[in-house]
Each structure stands twice: as C-alpha cells, then as structure tokens.
Tab-separated table of C-alpha atoms in Angstrom:
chain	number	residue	atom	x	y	z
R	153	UNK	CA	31.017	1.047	-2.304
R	154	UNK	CA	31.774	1.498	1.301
R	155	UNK	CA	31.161	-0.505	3.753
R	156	UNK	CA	28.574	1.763	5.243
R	157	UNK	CA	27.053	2.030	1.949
R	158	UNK	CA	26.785	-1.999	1.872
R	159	UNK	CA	25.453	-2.158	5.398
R	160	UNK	CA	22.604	0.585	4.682
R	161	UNK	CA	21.684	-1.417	1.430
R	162	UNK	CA	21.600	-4.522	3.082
R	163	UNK	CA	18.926	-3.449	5.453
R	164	UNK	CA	17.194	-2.194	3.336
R	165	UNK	CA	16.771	-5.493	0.792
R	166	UNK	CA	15.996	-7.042	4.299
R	167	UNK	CA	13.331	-4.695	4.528
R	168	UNK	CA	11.752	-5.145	1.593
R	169	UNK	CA	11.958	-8.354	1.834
R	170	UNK	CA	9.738	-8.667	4.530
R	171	UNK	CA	7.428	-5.672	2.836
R	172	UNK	CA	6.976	-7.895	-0.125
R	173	UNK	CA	5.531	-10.237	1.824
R	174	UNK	CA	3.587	-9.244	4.855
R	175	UNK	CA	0.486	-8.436	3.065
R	176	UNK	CA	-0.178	-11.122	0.862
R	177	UNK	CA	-2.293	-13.520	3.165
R	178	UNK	CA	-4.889	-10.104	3.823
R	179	UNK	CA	-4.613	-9.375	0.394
R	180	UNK	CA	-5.364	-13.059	-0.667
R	181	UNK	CA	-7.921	-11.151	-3.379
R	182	UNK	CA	-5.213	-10.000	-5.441
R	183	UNK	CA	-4.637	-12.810	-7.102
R	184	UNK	CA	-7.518	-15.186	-6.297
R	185	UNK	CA	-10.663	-13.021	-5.814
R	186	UNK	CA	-12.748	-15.223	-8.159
R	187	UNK	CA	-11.515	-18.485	-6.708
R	188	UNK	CA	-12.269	-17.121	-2.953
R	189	UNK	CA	-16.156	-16.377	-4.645
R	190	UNK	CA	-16.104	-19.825	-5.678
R	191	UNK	CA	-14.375	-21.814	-3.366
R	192	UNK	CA	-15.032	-20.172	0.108
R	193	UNK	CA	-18.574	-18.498	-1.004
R	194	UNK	CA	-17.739	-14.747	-0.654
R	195	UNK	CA	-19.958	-12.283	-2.085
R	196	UNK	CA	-18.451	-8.851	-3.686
R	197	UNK	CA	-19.777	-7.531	-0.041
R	198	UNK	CA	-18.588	-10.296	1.899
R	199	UNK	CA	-15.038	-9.853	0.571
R	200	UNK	CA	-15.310	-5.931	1.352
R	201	UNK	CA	-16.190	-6.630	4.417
R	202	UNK	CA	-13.435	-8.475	5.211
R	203	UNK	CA	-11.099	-6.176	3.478
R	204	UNK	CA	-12.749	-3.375	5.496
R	205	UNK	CA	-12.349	-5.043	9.117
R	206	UNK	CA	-8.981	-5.842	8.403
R	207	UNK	CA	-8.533	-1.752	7.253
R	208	UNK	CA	-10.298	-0.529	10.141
R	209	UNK	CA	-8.318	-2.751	12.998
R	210	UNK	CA	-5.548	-1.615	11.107
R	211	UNK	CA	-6.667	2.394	11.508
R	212	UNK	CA	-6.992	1.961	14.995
R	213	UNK	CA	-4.165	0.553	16.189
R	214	UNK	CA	-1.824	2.509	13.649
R	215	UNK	CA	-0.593	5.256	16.348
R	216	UNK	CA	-0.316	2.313	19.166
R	217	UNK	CA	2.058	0.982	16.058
R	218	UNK	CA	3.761	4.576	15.752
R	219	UNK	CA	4.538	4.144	19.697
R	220	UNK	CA	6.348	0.987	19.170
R	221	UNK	CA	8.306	2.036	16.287
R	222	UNK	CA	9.891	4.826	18.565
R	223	UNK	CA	10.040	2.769	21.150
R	224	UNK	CA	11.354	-1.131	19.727
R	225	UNK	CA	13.650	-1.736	17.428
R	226	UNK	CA	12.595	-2.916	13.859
R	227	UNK	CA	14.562	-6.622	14.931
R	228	UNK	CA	11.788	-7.301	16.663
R	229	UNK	CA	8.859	-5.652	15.659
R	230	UNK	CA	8.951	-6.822	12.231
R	231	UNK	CA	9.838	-10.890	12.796
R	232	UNK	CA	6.633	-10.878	14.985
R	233	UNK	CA	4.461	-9.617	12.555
R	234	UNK	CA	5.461	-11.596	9.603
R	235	UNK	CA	5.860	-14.918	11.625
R	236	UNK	CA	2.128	-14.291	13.145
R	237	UNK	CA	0.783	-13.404	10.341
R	238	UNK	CA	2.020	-16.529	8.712
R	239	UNK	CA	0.663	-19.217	11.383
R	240	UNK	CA	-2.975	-17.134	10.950
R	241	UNK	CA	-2.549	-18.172	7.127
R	242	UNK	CA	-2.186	-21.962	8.321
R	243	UNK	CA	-5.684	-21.437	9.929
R	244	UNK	CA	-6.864	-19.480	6.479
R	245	UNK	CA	-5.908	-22.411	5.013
R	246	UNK	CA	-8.858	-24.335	6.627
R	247	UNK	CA	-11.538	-22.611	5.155
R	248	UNK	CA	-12.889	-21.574	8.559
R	249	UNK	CA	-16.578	-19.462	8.474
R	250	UNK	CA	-17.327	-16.083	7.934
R	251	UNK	CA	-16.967	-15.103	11.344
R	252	UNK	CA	-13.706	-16.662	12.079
R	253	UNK	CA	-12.645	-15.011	8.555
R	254	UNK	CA	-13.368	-11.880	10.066
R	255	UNK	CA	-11.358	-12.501	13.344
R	256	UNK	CA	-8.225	-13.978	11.195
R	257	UNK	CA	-8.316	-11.039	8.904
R	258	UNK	CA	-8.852	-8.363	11.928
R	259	UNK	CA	-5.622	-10.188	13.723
R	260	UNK	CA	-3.553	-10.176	10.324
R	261	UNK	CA	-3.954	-6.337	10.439
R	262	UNK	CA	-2.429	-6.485	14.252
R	263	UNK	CA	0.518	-7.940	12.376
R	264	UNK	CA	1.052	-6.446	9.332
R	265	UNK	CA	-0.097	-2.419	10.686
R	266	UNK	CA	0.856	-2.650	14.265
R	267	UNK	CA	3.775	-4.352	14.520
R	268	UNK	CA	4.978	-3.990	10.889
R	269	UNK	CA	4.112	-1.356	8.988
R	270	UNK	CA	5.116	1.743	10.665
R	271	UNK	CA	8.527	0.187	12.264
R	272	UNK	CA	9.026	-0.643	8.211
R	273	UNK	CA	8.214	3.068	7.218
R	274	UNK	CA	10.307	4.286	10.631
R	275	UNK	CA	13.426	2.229	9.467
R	276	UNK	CA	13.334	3.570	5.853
R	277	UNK	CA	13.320	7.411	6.436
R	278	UNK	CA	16.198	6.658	8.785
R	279	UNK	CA	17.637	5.442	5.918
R	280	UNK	CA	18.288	8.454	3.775
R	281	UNK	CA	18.912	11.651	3.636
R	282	UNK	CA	16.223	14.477	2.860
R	283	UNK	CA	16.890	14.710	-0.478
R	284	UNK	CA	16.326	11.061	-0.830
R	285	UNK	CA	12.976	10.413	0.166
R	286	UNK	CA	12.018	9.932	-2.967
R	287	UNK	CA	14.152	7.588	-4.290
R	288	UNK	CA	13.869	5.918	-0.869
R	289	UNK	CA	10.529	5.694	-0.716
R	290	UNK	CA	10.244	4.574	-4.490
R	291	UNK	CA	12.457	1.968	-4.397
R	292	UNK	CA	10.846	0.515	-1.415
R	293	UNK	CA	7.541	-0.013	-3.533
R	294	UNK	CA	9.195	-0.887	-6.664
R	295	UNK	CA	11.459	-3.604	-4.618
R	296	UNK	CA	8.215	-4.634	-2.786
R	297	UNK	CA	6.716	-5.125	-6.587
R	298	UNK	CA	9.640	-7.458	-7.319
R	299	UNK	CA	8.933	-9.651	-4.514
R	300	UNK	CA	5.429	-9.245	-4.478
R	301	UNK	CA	5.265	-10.563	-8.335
R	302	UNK	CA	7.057	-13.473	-7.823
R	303	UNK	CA	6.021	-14.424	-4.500
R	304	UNK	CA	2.118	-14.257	-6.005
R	305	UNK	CA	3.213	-16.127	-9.395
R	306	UNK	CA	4.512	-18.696	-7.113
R	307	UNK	CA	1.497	-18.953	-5.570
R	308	UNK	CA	-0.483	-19.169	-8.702
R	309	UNK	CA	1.554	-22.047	-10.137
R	310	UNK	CA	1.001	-23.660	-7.034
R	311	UNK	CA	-2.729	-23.020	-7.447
R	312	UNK	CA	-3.081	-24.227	-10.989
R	313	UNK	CA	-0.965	-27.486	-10.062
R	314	UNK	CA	-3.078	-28.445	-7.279
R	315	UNK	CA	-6.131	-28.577	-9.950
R	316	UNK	CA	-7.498	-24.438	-9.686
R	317	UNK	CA	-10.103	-25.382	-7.103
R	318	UNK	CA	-10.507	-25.617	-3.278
R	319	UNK	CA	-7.793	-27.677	-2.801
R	320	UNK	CA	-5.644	-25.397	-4.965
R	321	UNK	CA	-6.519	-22.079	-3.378
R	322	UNK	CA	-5.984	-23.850	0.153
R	323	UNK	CA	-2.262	-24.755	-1.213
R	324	UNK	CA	-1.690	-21.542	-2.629
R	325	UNK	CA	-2.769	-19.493	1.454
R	326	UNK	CA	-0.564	-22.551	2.912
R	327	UNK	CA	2.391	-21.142	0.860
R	328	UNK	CA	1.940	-17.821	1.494
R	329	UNK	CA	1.943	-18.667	4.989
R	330	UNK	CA	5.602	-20.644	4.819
R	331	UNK	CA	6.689	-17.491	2.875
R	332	UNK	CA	5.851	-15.180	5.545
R	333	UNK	CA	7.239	-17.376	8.509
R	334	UNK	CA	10.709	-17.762	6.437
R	335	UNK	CA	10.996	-13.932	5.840
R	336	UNK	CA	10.361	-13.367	9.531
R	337	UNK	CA	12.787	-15.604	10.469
R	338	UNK	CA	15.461	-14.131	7.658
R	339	UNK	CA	14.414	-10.698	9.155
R	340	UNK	CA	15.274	-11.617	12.855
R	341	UNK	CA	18.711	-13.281	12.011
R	342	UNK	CA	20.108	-10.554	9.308
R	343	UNK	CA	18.587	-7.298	10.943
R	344	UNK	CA	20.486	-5.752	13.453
R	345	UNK	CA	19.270	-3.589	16.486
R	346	UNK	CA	20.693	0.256	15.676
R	347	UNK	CA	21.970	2.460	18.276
R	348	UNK	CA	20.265	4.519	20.669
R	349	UNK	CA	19.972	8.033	19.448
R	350	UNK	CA	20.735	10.334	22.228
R	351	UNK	CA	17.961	12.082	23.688
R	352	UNK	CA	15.273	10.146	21.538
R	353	UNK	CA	13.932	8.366	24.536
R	354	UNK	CA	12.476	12.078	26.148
R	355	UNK	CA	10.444	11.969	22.993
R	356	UNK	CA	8.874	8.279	22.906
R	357	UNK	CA	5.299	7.944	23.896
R	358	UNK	CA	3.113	10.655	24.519
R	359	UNK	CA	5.159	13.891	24.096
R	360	UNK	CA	6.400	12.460	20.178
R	361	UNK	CA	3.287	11.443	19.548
R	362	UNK	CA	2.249	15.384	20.700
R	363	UNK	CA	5.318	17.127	18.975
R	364	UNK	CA	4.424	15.156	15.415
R	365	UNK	CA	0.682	16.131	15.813
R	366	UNK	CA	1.637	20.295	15.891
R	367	UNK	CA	3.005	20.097	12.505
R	368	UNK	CA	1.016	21.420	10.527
R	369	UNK	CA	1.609	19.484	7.332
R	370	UNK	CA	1.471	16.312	8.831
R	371	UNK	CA	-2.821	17.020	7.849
R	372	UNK	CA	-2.201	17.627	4.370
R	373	UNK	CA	0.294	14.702	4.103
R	374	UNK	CA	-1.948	11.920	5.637
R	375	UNK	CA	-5.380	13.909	3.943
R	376	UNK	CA	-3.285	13.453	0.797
R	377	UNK	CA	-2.279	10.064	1.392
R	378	UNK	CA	-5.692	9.471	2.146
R	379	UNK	CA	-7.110	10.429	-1.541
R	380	UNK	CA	-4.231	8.080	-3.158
R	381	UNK	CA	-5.433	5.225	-0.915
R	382	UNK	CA	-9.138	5.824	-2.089
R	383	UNK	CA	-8.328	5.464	-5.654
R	384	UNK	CA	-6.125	2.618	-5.241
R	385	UNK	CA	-8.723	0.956	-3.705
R	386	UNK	CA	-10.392	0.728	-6.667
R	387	UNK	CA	-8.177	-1.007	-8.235
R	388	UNK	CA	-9.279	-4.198	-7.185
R	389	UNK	CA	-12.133	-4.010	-9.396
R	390	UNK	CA	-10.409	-3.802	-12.634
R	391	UNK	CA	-10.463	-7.648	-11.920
R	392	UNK	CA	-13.752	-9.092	-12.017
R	393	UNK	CA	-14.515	-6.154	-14.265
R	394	UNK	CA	-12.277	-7.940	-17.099
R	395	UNK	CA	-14.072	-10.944	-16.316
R	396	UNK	CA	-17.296	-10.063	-16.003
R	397	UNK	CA	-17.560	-7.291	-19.650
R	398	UNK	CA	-14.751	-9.109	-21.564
R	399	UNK	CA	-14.829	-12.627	-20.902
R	400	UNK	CA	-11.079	-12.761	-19.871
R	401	UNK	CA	-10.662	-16.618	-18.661
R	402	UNK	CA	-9.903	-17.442	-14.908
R	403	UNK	CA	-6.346	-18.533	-15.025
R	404	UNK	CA	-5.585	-15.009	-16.869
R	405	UNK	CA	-7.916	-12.651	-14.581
R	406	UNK	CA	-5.517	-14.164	-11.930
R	407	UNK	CA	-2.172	-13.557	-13.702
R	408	UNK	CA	-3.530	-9.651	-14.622
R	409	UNK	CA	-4.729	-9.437	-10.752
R	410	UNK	CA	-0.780	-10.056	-10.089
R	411	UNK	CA	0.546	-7.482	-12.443
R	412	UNK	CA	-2.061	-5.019	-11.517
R	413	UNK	CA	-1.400	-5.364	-7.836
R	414	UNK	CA	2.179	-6.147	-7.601
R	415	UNK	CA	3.927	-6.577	-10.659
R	416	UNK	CA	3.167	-2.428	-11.605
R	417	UNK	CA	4.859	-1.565	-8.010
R	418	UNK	CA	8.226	-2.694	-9.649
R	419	UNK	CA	7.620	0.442	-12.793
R	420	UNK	CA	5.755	2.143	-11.295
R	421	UNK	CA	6.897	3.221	-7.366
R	422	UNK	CA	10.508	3.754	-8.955
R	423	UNK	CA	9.407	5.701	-11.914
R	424	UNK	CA	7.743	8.099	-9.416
R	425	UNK	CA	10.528	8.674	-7.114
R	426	UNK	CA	12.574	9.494	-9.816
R	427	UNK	CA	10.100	11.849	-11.356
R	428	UNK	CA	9.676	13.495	-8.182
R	429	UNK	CA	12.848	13.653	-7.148
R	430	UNK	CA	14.382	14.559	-10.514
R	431	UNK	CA	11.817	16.393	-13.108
R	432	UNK	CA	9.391	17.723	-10.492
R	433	UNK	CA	11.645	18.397	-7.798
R	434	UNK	CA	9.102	17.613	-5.119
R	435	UNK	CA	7.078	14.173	-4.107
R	436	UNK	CA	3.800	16.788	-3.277
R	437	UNK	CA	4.402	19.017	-7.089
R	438	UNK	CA	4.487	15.182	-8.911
R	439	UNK	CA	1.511	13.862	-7.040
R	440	UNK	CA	-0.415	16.611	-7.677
R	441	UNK	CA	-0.042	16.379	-11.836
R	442	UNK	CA	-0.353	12.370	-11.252
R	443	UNK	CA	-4.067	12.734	-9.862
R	444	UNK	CA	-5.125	14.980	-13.167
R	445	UNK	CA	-3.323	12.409	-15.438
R	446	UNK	CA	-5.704	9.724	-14.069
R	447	UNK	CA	-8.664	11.040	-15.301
R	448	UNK	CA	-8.113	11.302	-19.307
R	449	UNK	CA	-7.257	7.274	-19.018
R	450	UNK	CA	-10.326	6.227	-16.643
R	451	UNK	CA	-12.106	8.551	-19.267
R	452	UNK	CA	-10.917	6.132	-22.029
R	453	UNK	CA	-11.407	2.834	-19.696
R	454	UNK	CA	-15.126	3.865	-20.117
R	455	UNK	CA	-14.907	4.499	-23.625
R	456	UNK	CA	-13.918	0.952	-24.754
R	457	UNK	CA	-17.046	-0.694	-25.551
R	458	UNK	CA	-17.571	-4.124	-24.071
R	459	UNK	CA	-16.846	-8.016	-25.290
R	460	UNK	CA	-13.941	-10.044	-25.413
R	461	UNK	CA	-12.783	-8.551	-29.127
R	462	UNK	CA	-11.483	-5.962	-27.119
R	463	UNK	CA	-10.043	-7.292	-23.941
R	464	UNK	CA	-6.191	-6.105	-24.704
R	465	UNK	CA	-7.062	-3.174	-25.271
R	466	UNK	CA	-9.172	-2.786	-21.923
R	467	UNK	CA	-6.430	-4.150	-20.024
R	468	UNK	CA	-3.818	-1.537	-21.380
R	469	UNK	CA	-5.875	0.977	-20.203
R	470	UNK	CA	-6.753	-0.274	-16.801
R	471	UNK	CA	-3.238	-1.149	-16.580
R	472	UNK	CA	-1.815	2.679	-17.144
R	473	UNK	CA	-4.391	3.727	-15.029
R	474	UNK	CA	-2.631	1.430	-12.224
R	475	UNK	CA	0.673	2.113	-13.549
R	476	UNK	CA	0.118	6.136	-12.444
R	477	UNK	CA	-1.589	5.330	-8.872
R	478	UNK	CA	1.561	2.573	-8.045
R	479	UNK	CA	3.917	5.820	-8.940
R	480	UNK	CA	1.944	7.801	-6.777
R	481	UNK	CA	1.872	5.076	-3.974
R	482	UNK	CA	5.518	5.315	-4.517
R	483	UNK	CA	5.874	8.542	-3.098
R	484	UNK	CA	3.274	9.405	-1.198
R	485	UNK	CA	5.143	9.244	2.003
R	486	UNK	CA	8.360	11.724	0.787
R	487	UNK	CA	6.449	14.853	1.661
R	488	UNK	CA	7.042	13.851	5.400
R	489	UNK	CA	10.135	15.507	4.905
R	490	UNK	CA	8.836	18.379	3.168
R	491	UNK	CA	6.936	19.215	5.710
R	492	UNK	CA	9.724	19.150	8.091
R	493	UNK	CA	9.207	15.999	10.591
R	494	UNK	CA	12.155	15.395	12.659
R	495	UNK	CA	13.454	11.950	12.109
R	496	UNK	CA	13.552	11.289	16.280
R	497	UNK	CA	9.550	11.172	16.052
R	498	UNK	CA	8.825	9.580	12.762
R	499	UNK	CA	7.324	6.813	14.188
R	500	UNK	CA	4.863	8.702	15.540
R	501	UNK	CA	4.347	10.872	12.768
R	502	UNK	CA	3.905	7.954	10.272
R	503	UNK	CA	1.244	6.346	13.280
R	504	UNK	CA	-1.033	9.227	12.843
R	505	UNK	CA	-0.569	9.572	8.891
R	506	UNK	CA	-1.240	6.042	8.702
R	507	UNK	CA	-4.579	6.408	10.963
R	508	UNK	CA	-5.550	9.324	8.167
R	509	UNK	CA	-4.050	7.953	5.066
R	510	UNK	CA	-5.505	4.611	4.840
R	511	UNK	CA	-8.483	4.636	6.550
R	512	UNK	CA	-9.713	4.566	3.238
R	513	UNK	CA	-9.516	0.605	3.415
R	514	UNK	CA	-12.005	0.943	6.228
R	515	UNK	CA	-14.993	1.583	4.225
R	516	UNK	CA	-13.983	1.833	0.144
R	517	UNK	CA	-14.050	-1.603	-0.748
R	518	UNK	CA	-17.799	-2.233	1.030
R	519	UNK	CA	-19.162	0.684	-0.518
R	520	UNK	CA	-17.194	-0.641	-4.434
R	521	UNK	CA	-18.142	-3.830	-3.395
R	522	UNK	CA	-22.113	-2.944	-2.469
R	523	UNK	CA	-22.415	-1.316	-5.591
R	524	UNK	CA	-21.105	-4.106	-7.896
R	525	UNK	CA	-24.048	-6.672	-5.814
R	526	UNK	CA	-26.636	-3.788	-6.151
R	527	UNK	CA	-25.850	-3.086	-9.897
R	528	UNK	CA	-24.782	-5.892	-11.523
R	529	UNK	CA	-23.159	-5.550	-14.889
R	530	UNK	CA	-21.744	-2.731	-17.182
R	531	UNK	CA	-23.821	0.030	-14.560
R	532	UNK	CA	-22.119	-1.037	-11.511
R	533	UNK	CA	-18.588	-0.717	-12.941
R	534	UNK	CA	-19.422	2.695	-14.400
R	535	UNK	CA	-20.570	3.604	-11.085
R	536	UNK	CA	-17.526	2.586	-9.493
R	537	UNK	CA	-15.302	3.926	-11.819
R	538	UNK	CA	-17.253	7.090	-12.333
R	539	UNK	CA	-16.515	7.563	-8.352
R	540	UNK	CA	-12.898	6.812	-8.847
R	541	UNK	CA	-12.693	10.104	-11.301
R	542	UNK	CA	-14.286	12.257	-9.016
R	543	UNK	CA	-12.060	11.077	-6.207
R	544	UNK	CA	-8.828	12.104	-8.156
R	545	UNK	CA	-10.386	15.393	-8.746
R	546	UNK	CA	-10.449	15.584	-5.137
R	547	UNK	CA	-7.260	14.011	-4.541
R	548	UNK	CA	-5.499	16.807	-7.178
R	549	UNK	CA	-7.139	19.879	-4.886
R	550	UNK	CA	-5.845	17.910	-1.952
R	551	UNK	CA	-2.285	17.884	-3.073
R	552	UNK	CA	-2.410	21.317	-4.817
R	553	UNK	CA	-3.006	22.400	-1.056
R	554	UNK	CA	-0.070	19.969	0.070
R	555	UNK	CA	2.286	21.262	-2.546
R	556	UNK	CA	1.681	25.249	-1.611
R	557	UNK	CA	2.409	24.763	1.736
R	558	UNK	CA	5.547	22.952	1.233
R	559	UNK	CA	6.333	26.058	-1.514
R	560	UNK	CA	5.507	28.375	1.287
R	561	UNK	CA	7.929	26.298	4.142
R	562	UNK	CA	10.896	26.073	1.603
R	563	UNK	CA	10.376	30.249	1.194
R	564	UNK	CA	10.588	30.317	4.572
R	565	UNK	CA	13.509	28.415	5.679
R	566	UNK	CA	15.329	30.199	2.530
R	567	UNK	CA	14.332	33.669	4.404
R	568	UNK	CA	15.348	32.643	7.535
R	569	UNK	CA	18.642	31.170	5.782
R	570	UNK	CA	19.575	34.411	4.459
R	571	UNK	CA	18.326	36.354	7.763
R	572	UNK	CA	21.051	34.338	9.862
R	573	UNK	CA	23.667	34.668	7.164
C-alpha cells in the first residue's frame, strides 16, 4: 500500500471514529429507551418529542452546516462538535427536567448536524473516486456499526454494573459523554487540515449553495433519502414492541436495541455498497429493489402471533427487516454522484439534502410515538408498522423516479461522449 493509500485510510478510520460516536448521547433511546421511561419519566410522546426537537434544530441549521463544510476544514469542525456534545452529556447526566431535556437535546443537534455531520459527509466524498461512492459510503456506516456496537455494549455493562436503575443509566450518559470528548480530542490531534483547492473559495457561501440547488437530482436524492429516513425511524419501535407482545426481559430488549441500531450498520451498510456497487451497478437501481424487499418481511413481522413462545422468531424478522433499511442507509448518499454534484460544492449539496432527507426525524417519532400512547397494545404496533409498509411503497416510487433520471444522465453524457469523439 502506498503511502497515499495509508494516509487516505487513516482519515478515514479517524472519521469514523468520531461518526461512531457523535450520536449516541441524542440517541440515548437506542439502548436504554425503557430505562429513560422508568428512570427519568418519559412517556412514548415525551421521548418523540425530544427526538423530534433535536431532528428539527438539526433540519434547520443543516445548510448553515453545508456553509461551514465548504468553508472550515473538517480539523475543526468535527472536534467541536464531538467535544460539545460530550460536556452537554455531563449535564444529561443530571437528570435535569423536561424543559432543560429539550434545550440539551436541541443543542446536541447544533453539534452533531451543524458542525459534524455534513463536514463528515464533505470529507468522505472527497475521499473517493466516483466509482467508489458506494463502497465509500458503505463502509462509513458499516465502520460506524463497529464502533457504535461496542461503544453502546460498553455502555450497557456499565449500566448493569451500576445496579440497572437511575444510578446506572446516569453512569452509562456519563460514559458516553467521556467517549465523545476523547474522540474529539483524537480527531483534532490525528486529522490534518487539506489543501486549498484552487478556485473553491469563488464557490463558498451563497453562489455553492445556488450552483448545488440547480441540479436537478439533488430533489430526488434528498426526497429519496427522505423515504429511507422515514422507515428507519421506525425502527425504534421494534423495541418496546418485543417487550411489550413477547415479554422479552429488560437487560435483553437493551442488548437487541444495540444490534438493531448499531450492531446491523456493521452487515448491513457494507453489504449494500457492495451490492450497489457490484450486482446492481448503481446506489439509486439497489435502493429501489431494497424498499419492495421490505414489505414481504414487515408482512411476516405481523404474521407472528404474539407471546413470549415466539420471541426468536419475532426478533429474526424485525431484525432482517433492519438488516435491509441499515443497507439502504448505507448508500443512500452515493447517488450524489450520480446525479453529477461537483465535489467543490458538496458541502452545500449535502446541507440541503440533509434539510430534505432527514427531516423525517422532525415529526416521525411523535406521530409513532402518539400512536403507541393512543393505542396501547397489539393495535398500536400494527398501526405503526402498517404505516411503515405504506411508506416503503412510497419510498420504492421515489427511487424508481431517482434511478430513471440517473439512467437518463448516464445516456446523456454517453451521447455527448461519442458526439465529441
């Protein structure tokens, strides 16, 4: 391997270092959604609502986080959100009320999807070439997976240690916390700032932001980012669902919550690159075929009747059913360069397909959540999951749009090709 080679791999476990670990104090649910009901007195709603405030400071402040990407290097965009959002987690830690939850989890999202996120997505398509988006983009959630499984496991043991109650949930955010203040620091020492790209700075600010938002299939990426988001949300819900119709015990609903969330990104986001790289030949052809696999399995998930005699065989099947949305989450970003986005203004580009594709979070887990409190039991989860179904039958007429009009791009670049021969 050259030493290029090393360098650009280096960054990159850097990167996903940090992407593994970002997230975990705003997605505290994950892994601990029944001890946050019990412990801190959250409601199904109450925890939406979080979830959603966090989503929706997140969706506005995604294209301000676009801007910076262009304009910062990732050095020092991505230290100050994982060091911030690990001292918020030290507050977390102290229980605080439902208001101050809501201001904690509004300012984790400045940190994670301002600062973070998009300099994270920026620094990865710079990272291949074209026709490795895929793989890119795969790896990134399957490395993510790695570190977010044993990062949360960690945090589990220390949960169950500390006695599984208050004091062990309030150990388990105070970990998190250190995790996320260490990887910000590792980030800042081992990243290094790139070099200028000639001519970028005429298109940072306003006029990249402009020249991403005339490309066409920018829309249809972000719509179709959008539809994988709203499924995924759903996810979540798979949790107390186990619980709840099959009895599964506490300490295992939170061990499940971990491989459903995280563990699945580590099969799952590189089994999609390579699919769409390798047997589909296109991230927007695979994710269309993904959504219309997810419906014979949620079709079985309803099938299996309820009570803990059959709980393996319900978590199987809400598993696969993850297992296919992680591989789509995997990729759902490679059409960018489908679609033909210039790599000075992907910043920008990824701001606004952010602001699309998961606004999602701003509203899906209140209205999950409101219909779990409203219809407690077996009816609520069919609702939900019922929802879910016709979402991916959305999601697959989304894509099936996406995929054409990367068909009809690549037909014209070939004609053009030829013309100039």
């Amino acid at each position: 391997m050259t030493a290029a080679a090393k360098a650009k791999w280096l960054r990159f476990l850097v990167l996903v270092l940090g992407g593994g670990t970002i997230y975990k104090l705003s997605s505290l649910k994950d892994a601990f959604y029944i001890p946050m009901q019990e412990s801190m007195g959250l409601t199904h709603t109450e925890i939406g609502t979080l979830l959603s405030v966090n989503s929706i400071v997140a969706t506005a402040l995604f294209v301000a986080g676009g801007f910076l990407a262009d304009r910062y290097e990732p050095r020092r965009l991505i230290p100050l959100g994982l060091i911030g959002a690990g001292v918020l987690g030290l507050y977390l830690a102290t229980f605080p009320g439902f208001g101050q939850l809501l201001i904690v989890f509004a300012l984790l999202a400045v940190c994670a999807d301002c600062f973070f996120f998009p300099s994270l997505l920026k620094a990865i398509r710079n990272l291949g070439d074209d026709d490795e988006q895929g793989r890119m983009f795969g790896f990134l959630e399957g490395g993510r997976g790695v570190i977010d499984t044993l990062v949360a496991f960690s945090a589990l043991g220390v949960f169950v240690v500390m006695g599984s109650g208050a004091g062990g949930l309030k150990s388990a955010i105070m970990f998190y916390s250190a995790i996320n203040i260490g990887a910000g620091l590792l980030t800042w020492f081992l990243l290094s700032d790139s070099k200028p790209d000639s001519g970028a700075s005429e298109q940072v600010g306003l006029a990249g932001l402009l020249e991403a938002a005339r490309v066409p299939g920018i829309w249809l990426v972000s719509l179709n980012v959008f539809m994988v988001y709203i499924v995924y949300c759903g996810l979540t819900y798979f949790i107390p669902y186990l619980k709840d119709m099959y009895q599964l015990p506490v300490a295992l609903v939170g061990a499940y919550g971990i491989i459903n969330q995280y563990f699945l990104k580590v099969l799952g986001g590189p089994a999609g690159g390579y699919l769409a790289d390798k047997k589909f030949e296109s991230a927007s052809r695979y994710l269309k075929w993904a959504f219309l696999a997810l419906l014979p399995v949620m079709a079985v998930i309803l099938a299996i009747p309820t009570g803990a005699g059959l709980v393996y065989a319900a978590m199987a099947a809400t598993l696969s059913f993850a297992f296919i949305v992680f591989s789509m989450r995997g990729v759902f970003w490679a059409p960018m360069s489908e679609v033909g986005i210039p790599s000075r203004i992907t910043g920008s580009a990824f701001g606004i397909g952010c602001l699309i594709g998961y606004a999602p979070g701003m509203f899906a887990y209140v209205i999950y959540g409101s219909i779990l409190d409203r219809f407690p039991g077996e009816q609520g989860y069919t609702y939900v999951f019922s929802l879910m179904s016709a979402l991916a039958v959305i999601g697959f007429l989304v894509a099936s749009l996406l995929h054409r009009s990367v068909s009809k791009r690549g037909g014209t670049a070939a004609a053009e090709a030829a013309l100039h021969a």
